[in-house]
XYZ file of C-alpha atoms in Angstrom:
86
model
C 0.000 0.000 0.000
C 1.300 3.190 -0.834
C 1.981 5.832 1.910
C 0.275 8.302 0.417
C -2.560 6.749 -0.421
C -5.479 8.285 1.666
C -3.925 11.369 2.152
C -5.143 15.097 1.880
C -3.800 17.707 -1.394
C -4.724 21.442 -0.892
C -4.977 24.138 -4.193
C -4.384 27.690 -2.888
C -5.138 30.823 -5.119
C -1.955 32.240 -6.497
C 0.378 33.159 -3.692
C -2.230 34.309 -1.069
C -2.726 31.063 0.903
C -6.845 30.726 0.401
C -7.512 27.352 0.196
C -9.726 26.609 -2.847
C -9.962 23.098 -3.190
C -8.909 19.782 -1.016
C -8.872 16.387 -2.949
C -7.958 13.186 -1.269
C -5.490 10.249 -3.293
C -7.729 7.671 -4.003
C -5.188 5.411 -6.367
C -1.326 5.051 -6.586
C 0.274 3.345 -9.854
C 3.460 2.979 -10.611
C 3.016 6.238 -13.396
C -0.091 7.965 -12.310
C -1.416 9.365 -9.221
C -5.357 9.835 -9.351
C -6.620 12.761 -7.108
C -10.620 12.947 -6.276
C -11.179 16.868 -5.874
C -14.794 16.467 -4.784
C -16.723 17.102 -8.178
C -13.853 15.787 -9.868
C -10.719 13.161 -10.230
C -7.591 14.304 -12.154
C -5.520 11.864 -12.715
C -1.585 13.158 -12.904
C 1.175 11.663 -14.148
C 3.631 11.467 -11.002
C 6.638 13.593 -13.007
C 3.407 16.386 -12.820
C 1.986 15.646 -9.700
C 3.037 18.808 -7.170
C 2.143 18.414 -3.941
C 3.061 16.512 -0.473
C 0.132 14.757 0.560
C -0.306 15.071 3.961
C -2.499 13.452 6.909
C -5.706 14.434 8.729
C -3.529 15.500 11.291
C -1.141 17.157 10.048
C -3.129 19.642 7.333
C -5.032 20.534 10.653
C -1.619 21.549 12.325
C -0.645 23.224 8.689
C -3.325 24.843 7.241
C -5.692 25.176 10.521
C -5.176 28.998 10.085
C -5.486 29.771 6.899
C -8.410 31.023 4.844
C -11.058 28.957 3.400
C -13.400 29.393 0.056
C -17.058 28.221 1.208
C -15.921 25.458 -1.319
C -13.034 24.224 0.238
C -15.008 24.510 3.798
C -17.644 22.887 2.875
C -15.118 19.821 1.212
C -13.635 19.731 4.625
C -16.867 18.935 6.276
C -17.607 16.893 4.241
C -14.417 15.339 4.956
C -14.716 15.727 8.360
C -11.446 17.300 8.643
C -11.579 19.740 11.945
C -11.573 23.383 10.555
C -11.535 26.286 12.544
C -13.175 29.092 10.896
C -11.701 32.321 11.359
């Protein structure tokens, strides 16, 4: 099983830090990494894919103060990732 399998992928907007979108990785292969964005799942070829997946627990401790679309909060609930709105 791969280690990041399960794990949580942010898109900010430009260089502000608003969170816009939060996909989870659903599927590992050995060239592609397939990424479900909510309405979506973008497949990427791992040379293209960009980001370091990270834990429940840890995008809490990363990204716990940072500014949400109403998109990306409601994603999280629906994730049931532990936002706190500020």
């Amino acid at each position: 099983m791969s280690p990041m399998l399960n794990k949580l992928c942010v898109k900010t907007f430009n260089n502000t830090n608003v969170i816009t979108e939060i996909g989870v990785v659903k599927k590992v292969n050995s060239r592609t990494i397939h990424v479900d964005w909510g309405k979506k799942v973008w497949i990427y070829q791992n040379r293209d894919f960009r980001w370091n997946p990270l834990t429940a627990e840890e995008f809490a401790e990363k990204y716990g103060r940072n500014k949400f679309s109403p998109e990306a909060l409601a994603r999280a609930e629906e994730l049931g990732l532990d936002i706190q709105r500020r």
